[in-house]
mmCIF file with all atom_site columns, C-alpha atoms in Angstrom:
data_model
loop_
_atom_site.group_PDB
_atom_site.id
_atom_site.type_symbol
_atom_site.label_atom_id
_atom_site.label_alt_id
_atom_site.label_comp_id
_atom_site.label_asym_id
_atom_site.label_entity_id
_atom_site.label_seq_id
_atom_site.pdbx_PDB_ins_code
_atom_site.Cartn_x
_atom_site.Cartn_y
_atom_site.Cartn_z
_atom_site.occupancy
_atom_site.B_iso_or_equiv
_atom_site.pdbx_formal_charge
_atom_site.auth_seq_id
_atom_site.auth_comp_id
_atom_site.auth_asym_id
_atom_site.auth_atom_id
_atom_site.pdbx_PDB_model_num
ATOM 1   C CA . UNK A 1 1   ? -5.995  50.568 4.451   1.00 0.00 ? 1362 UNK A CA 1
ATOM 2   C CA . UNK A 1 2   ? -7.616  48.747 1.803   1.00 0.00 ? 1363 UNK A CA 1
ATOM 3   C CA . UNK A 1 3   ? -11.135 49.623 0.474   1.00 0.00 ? 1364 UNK A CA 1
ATOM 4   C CA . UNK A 1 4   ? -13.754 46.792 0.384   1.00 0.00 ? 1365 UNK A CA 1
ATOM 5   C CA . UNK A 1 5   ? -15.665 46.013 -2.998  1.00 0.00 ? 1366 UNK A CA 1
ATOM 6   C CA . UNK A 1 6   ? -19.025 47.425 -3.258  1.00 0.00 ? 1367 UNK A CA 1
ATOM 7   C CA . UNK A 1 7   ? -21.674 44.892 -3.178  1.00 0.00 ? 1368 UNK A CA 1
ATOM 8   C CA . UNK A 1 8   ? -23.942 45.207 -6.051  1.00 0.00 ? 1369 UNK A CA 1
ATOM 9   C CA . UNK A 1 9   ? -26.266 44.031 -8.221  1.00 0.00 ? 1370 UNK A CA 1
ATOM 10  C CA . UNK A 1 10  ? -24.679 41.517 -11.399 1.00 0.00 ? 1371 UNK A CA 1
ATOM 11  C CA . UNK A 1 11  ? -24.798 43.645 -14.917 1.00 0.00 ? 1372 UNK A CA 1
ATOM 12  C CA . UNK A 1 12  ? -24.804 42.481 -17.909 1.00 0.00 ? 1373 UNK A CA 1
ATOM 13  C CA . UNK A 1 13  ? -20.815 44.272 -18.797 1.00 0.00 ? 1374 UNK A CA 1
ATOM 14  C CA . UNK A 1 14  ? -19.396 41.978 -15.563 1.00 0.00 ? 1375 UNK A CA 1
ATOM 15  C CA . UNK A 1 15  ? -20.143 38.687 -17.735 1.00 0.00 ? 1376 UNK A CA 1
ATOM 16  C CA . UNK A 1 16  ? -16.982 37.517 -18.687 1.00 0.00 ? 1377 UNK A CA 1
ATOM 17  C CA . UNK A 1 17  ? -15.797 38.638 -15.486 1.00 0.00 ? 1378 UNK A CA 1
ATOM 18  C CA . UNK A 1 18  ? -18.333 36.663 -13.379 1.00 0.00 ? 1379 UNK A CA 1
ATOM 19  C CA . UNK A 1 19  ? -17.448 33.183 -15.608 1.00 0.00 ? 1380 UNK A CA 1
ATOM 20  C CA . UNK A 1 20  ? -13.470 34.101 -15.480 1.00 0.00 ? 1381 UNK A CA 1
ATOM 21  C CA . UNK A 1 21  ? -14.178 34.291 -11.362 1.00 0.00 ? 1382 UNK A CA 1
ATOM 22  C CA . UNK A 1 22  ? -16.197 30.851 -11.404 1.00 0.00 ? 1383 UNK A CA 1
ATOM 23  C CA . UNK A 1 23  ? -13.416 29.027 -13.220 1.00 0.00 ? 1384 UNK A CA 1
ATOM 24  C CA . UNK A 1 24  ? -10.271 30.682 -11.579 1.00 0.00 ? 1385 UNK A CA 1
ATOM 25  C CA . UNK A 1 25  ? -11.946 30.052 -7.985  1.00 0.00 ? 1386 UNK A CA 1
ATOM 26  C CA . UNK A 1 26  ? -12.922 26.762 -8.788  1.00 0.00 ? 1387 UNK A CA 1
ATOM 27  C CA . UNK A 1 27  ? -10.062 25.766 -9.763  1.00 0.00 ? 1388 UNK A CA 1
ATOM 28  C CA . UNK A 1 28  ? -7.781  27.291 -7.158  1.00 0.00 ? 1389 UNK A CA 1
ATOM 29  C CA . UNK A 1 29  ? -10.041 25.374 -4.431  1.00 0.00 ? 1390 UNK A CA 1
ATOM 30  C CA . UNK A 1 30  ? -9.430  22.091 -7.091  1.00 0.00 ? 1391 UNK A CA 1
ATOM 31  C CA . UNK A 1 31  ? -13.245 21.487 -7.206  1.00 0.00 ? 1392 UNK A CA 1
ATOM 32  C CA . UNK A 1 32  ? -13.793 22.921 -11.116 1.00 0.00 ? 1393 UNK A CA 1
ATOM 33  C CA . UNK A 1 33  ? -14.869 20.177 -13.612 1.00 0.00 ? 1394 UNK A CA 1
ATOM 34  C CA . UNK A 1 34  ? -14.808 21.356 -17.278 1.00 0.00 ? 1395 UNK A CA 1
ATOM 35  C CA . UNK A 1 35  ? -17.676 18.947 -18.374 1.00 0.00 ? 1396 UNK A CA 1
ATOM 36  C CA . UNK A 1 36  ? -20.246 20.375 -16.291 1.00 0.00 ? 1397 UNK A CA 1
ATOM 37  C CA . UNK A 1 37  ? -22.305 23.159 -18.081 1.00 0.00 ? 1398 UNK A CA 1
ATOM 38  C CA . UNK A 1 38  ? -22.304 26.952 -16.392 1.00 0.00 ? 1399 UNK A CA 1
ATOM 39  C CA . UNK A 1 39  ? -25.013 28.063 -18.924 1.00 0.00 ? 1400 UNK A CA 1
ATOM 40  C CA . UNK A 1 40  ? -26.329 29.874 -15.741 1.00 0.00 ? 1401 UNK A CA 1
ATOM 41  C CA . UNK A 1 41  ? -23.325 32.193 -16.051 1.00 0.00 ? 1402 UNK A CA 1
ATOM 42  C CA . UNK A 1 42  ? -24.144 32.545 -19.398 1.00 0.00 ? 1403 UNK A CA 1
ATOM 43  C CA . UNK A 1 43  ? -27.589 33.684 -18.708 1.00 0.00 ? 1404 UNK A CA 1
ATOM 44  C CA . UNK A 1 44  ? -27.722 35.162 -15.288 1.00 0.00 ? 1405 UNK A CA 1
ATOM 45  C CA . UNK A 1 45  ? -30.408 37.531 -15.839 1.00 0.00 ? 1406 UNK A CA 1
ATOM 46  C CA . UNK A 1 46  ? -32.672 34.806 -16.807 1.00 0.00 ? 1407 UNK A CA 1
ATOM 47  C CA . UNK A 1 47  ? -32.185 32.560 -14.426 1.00 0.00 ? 1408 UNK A CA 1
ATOM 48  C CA . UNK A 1 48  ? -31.409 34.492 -11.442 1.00 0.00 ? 1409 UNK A CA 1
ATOM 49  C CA . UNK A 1 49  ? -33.321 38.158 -11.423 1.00 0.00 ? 1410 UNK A CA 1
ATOM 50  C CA . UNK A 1 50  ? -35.962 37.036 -13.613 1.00 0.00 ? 1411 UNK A CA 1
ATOM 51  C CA . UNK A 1 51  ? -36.551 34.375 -11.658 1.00 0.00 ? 1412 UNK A CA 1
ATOM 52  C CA . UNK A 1 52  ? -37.284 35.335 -8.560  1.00 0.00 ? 1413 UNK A CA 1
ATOM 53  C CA . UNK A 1 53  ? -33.716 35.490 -7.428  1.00 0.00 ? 1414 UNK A CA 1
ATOM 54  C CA . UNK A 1 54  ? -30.549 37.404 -7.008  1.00 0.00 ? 1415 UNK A CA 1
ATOM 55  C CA . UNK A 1 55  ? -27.195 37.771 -8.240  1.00 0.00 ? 1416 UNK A CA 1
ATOM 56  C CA . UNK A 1 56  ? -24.636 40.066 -6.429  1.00 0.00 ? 1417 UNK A CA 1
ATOM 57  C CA . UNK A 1 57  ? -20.646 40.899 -7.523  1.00 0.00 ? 1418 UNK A CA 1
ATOM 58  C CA . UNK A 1 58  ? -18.222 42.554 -5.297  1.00 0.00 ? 1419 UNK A CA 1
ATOM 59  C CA . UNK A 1 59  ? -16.059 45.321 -7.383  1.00 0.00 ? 1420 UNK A CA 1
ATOM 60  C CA . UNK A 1 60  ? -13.154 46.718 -6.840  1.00 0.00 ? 1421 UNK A CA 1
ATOM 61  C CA . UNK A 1 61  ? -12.287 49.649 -8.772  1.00 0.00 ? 1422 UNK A CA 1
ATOM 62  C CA . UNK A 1 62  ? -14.279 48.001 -11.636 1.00 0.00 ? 1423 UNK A CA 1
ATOM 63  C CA . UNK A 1 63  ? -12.912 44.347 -11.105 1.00 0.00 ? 1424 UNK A CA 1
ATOM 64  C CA . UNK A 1 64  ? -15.254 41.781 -10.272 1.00 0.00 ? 1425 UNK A CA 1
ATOM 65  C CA . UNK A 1 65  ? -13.699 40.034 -6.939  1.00 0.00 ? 1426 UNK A CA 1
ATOM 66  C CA . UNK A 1 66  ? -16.395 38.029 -5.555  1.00 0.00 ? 1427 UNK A CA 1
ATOM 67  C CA . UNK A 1 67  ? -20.090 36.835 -6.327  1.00 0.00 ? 1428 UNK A CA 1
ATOM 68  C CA . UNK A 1 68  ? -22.480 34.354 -5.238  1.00 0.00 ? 1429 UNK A CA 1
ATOM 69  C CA . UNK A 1 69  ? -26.491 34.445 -6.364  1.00 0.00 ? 1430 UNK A CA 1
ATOM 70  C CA . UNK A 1 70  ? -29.743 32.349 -5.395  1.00 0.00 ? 1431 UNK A CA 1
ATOM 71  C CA . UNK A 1 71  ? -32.711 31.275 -6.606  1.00 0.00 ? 1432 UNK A CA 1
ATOM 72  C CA . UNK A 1 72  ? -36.169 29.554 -5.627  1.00 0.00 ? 1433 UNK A CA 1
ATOM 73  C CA . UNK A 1 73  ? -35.748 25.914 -5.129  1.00 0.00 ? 1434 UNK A CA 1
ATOM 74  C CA . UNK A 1 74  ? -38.631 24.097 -7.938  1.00 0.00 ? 1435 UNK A CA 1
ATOM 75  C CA . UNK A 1 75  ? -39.535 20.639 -8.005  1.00 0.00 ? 1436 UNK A CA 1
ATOM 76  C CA . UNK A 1 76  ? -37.152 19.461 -11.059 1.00 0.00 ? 1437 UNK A CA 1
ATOM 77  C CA . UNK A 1 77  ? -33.933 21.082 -9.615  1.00 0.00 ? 1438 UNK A CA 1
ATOM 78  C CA . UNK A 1 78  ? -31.659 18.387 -8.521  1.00 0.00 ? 1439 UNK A CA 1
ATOM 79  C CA . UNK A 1 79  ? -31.348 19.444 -4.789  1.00 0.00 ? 1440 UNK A CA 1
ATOM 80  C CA . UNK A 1 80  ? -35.170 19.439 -4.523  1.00 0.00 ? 1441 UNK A CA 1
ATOM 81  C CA . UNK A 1 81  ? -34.475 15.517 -5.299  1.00 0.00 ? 1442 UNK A CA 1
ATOM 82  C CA . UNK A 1 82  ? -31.832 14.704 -3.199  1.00 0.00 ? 1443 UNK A CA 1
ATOM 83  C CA . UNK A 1 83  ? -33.385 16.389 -0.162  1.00 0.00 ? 1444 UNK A CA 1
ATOM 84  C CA . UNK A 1 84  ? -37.207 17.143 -1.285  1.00 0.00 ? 1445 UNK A CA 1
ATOM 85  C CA . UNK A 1 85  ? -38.269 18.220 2.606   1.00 0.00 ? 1446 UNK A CA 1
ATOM 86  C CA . UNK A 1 86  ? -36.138 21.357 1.949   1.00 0.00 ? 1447 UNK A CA 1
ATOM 87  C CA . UNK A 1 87  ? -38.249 22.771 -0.745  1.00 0.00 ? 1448 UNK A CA 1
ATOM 88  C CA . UNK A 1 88  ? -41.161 24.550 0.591   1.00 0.00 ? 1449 UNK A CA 1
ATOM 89  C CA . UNK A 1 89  ? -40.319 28.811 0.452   1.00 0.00 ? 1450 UNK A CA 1
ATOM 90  C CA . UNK A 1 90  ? -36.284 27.490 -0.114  1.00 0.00 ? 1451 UNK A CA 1
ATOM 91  C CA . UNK A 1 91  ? -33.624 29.338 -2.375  1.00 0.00 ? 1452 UNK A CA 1
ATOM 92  C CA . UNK A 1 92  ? -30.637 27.894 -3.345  1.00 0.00 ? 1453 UNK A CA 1
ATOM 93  C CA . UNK A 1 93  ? -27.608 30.119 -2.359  1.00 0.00 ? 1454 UNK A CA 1
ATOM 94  C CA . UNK A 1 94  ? -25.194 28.974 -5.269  1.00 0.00 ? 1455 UNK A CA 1
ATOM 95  C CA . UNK A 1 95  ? -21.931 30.370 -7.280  1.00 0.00 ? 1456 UNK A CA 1
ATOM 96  C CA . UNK A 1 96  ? -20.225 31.998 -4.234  1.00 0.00 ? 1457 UNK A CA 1
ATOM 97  C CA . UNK A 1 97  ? -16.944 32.874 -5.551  1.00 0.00 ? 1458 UNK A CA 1
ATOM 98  C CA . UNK A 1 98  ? -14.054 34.800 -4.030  1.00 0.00 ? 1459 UNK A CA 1
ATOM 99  C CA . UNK A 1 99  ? -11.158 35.742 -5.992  1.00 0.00 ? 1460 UNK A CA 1
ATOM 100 C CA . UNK A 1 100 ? -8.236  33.806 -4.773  1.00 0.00 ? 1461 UNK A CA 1
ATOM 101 C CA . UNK A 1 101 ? -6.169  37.004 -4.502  1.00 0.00 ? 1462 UNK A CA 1
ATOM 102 C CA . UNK A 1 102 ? -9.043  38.608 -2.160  1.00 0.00 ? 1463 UNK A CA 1
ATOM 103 C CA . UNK A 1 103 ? -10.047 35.311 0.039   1.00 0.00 ? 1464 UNK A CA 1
ATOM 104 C CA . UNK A 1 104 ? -9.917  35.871 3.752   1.00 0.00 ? 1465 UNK A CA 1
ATOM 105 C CA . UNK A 1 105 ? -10.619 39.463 3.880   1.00 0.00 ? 1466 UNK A CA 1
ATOM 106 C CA . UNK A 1 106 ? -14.449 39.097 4.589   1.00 0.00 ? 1467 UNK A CA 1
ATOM 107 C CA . UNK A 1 107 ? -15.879 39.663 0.836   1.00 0.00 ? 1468 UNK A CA 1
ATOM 108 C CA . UNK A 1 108 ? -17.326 35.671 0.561   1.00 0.00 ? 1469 UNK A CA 1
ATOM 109 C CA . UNK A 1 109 ? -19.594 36.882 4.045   1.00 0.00 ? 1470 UNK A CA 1
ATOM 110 C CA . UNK A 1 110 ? -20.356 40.291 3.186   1.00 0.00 ? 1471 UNK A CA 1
ATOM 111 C CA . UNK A 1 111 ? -21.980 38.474 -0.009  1.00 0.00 ? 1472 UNK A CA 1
ATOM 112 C CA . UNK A 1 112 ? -23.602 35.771 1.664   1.00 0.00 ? 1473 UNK A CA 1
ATOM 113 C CA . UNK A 1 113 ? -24.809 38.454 4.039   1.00 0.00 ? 1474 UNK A CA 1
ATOM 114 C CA . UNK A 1 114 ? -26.847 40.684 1.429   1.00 0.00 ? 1475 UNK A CA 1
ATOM 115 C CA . UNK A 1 115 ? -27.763 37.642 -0.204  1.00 0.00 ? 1476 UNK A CA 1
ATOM 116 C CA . UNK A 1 116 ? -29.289 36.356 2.898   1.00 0.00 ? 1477 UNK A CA 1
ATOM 117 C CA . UNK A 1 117 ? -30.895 40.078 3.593   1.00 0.00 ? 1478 UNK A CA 1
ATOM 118 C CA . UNK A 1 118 ? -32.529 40.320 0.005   1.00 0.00 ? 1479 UNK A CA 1
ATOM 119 C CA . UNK A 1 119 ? -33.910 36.301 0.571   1.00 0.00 ? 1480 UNK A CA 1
ATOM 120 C CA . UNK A 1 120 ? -35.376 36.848 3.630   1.00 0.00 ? 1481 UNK A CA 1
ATOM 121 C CA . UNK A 1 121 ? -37.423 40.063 1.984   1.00 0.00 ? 1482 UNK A CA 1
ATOM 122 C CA . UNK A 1 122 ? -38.505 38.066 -0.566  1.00 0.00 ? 1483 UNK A CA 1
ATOM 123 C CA . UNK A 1 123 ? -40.155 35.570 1.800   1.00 0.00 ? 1484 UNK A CA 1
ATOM 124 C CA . UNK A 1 124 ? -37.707 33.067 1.916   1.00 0.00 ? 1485 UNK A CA 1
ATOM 125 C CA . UNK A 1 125 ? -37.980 30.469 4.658   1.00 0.00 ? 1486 UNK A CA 1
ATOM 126 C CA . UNK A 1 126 ? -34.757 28.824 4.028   1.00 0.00 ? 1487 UNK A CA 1
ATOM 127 C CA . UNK A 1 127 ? -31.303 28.644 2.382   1.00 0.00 ? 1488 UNK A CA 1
ATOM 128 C CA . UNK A 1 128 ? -30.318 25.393 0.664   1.00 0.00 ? 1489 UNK A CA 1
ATOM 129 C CA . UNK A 1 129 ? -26.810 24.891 -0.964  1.00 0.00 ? 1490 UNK A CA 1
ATOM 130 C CA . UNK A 1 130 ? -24.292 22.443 -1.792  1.00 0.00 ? 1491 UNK A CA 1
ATOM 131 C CA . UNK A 1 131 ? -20.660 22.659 -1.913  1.00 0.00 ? 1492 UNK A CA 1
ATOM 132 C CA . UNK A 1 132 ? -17.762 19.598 -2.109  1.00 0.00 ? 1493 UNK A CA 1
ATOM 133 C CA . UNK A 1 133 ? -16.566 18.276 0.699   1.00 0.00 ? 1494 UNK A CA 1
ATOM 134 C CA . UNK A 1 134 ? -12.967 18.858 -0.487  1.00 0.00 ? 1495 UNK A CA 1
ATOM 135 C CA . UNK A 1 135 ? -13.898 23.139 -0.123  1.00 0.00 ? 1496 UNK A CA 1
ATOM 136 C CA . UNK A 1 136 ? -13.149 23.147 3.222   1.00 0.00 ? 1497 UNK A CA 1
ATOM 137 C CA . UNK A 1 137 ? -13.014 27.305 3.077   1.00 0.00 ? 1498 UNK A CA 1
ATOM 138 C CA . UNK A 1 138 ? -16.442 27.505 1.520   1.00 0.00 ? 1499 UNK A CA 1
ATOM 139 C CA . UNK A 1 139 ? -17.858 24.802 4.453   1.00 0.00 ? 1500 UNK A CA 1
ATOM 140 C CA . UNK A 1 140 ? -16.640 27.200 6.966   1.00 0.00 ? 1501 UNK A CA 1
ATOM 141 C CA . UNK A 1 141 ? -18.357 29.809 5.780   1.00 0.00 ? 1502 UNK A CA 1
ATOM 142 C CA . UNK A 1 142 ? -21.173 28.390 5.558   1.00 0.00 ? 1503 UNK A CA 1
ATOM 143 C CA . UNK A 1 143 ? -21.032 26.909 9.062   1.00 0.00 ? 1504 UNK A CA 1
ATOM 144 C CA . UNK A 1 144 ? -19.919 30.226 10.613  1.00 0.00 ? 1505 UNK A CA 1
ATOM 145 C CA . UNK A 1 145 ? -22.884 31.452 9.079   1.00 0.00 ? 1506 UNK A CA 1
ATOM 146 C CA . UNK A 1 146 ? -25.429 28.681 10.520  1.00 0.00 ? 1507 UNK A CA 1
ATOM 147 C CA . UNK A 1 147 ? -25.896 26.582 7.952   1.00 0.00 ? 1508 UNK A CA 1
ATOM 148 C CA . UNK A 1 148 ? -26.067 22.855 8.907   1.00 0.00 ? 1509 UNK A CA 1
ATOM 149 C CA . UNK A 1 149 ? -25.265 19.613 6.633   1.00 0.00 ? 1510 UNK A CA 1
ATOM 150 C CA . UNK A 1 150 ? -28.875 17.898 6.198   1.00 0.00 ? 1511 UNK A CA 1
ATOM 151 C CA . UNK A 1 151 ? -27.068 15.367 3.549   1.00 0.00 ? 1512 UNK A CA 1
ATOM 152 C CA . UNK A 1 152 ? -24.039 13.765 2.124   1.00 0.00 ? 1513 UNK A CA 1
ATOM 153 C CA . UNK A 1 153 ? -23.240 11.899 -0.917  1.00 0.00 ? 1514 UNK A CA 1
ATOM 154 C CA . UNK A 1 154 ? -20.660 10.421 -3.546  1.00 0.00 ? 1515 UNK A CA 1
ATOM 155 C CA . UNK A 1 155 ? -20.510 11.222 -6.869  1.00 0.00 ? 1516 UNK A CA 1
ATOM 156 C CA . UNK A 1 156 ? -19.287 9.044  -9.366  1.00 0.00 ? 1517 UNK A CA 1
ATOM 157 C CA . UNK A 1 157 ? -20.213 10.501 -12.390 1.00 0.00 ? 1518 UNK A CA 1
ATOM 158 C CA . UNK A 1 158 ? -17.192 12.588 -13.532 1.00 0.00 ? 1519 UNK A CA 1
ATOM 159 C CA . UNK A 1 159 ? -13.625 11.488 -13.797 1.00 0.00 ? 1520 UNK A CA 1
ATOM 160 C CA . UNK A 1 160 ? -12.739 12.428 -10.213 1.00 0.00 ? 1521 UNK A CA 1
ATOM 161 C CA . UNK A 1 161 ? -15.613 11.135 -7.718  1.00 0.00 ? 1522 UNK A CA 1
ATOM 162 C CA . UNK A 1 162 ? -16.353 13.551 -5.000  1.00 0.00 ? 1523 UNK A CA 1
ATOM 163 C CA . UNK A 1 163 ? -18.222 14.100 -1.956  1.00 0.00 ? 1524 UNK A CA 1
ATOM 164 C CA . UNK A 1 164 ? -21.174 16.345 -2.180  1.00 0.00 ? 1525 UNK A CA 1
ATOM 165 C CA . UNK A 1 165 ? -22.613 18.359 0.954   1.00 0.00 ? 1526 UNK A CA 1
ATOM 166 C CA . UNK A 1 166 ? -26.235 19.633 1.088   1.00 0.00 ? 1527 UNK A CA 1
ATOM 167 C CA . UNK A 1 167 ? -26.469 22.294 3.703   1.00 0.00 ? 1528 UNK A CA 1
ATOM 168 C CA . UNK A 1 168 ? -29.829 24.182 4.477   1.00 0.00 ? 1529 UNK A CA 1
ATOM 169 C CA . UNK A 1 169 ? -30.016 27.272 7.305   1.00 0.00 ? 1530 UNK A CA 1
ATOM 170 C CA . UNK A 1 170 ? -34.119 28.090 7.901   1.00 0.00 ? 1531 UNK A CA 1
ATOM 171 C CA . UNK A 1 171 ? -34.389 31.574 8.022   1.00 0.00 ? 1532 UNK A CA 1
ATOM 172 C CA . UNK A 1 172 ? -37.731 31.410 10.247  1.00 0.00 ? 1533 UNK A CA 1
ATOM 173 C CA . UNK A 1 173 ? -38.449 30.456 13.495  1.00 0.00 ? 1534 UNK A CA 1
ATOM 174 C CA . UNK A 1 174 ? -39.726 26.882 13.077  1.00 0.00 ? 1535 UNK A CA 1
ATOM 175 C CA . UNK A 1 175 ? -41.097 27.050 16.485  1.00 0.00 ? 1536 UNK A CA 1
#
């Protein structure tokens, strides 16, 4: 039977891991474009558990297998202009990565489920994201997990257009 990674905290020594995941993930799922900037990954201290967020890693025996992070939704980030109702006590729930040699075993969920936990203790009231529509494995994750698609749009500004989903999942009672 095989062990499951052990969700932690990112540290500083799984860097090059964490970017090698992004890229190799991406790719595999054909949605990486080498023109946009990761300088999140470079800094993920800074911009994730400084900032009010959180950045997680699933190792295995010391190999860094899956990941995702979040952080608070401000007024300048780009998904706080495409959908600006979603803002108000939002996170973004970005870079969920799964090793393509470990996808389908549960580690993408088990992520997205801590990630979820440690939001909601922070006073989150909702969970925005947004994924291409061509990553159909990543959409039914988030699905399964209750996220719903609030917007849709193309892109045209790379040298393969694509369809980009917003999802958001409210992690309150609205009622």
């Amino acid at each position: 039977m095989e062990t499951a990674p052990t969700i932690r905290r990112y540290r500083p020594e799984d860097g090059e891991q964490v970017r090698e995941l992004h890229e190799t993930a991406m790719r595999d799922a054909g949605a990486y474009v080498d023109t946009v900037s990761d300088t999140d990954l470079e800094r993920v201290f800074e911009t994730y558990v400084d900032g009010d967020g959180e950045f997680l890693v699933g190792d295995l025996d010391g190999s860094v297998v899956a990941m995702g992070g979040f952080r608070p939704v401000g007024e300048t980030d780009y998904i706080a202009e495409i959908v600006p109702d979603l803002m108000d006590g939002a996170v973004e729930l970005t870079r969920m990565r799964v090793d393509p040699d470990y996808q389908r075993r549960g580690y993408g969920r088990r992520i997205y489920e801590e990630l979820e936990r440690r939001a909601r203790s922070q006073g989150a009231t909702r969970i925005v994201l947004d994924t291409m529509a061509k990553q159909t494995a990543a959409r039914r994750l988030y699905e399964a997990q209750g996220f719903e698609e609030v917007h849709r749009e193309r892109i045209e500004a790379f040298d393969d257009p694509f369809e980009l989903l917003v999802y958001r999942k409210p992690l309150v009672d609205d009622g």
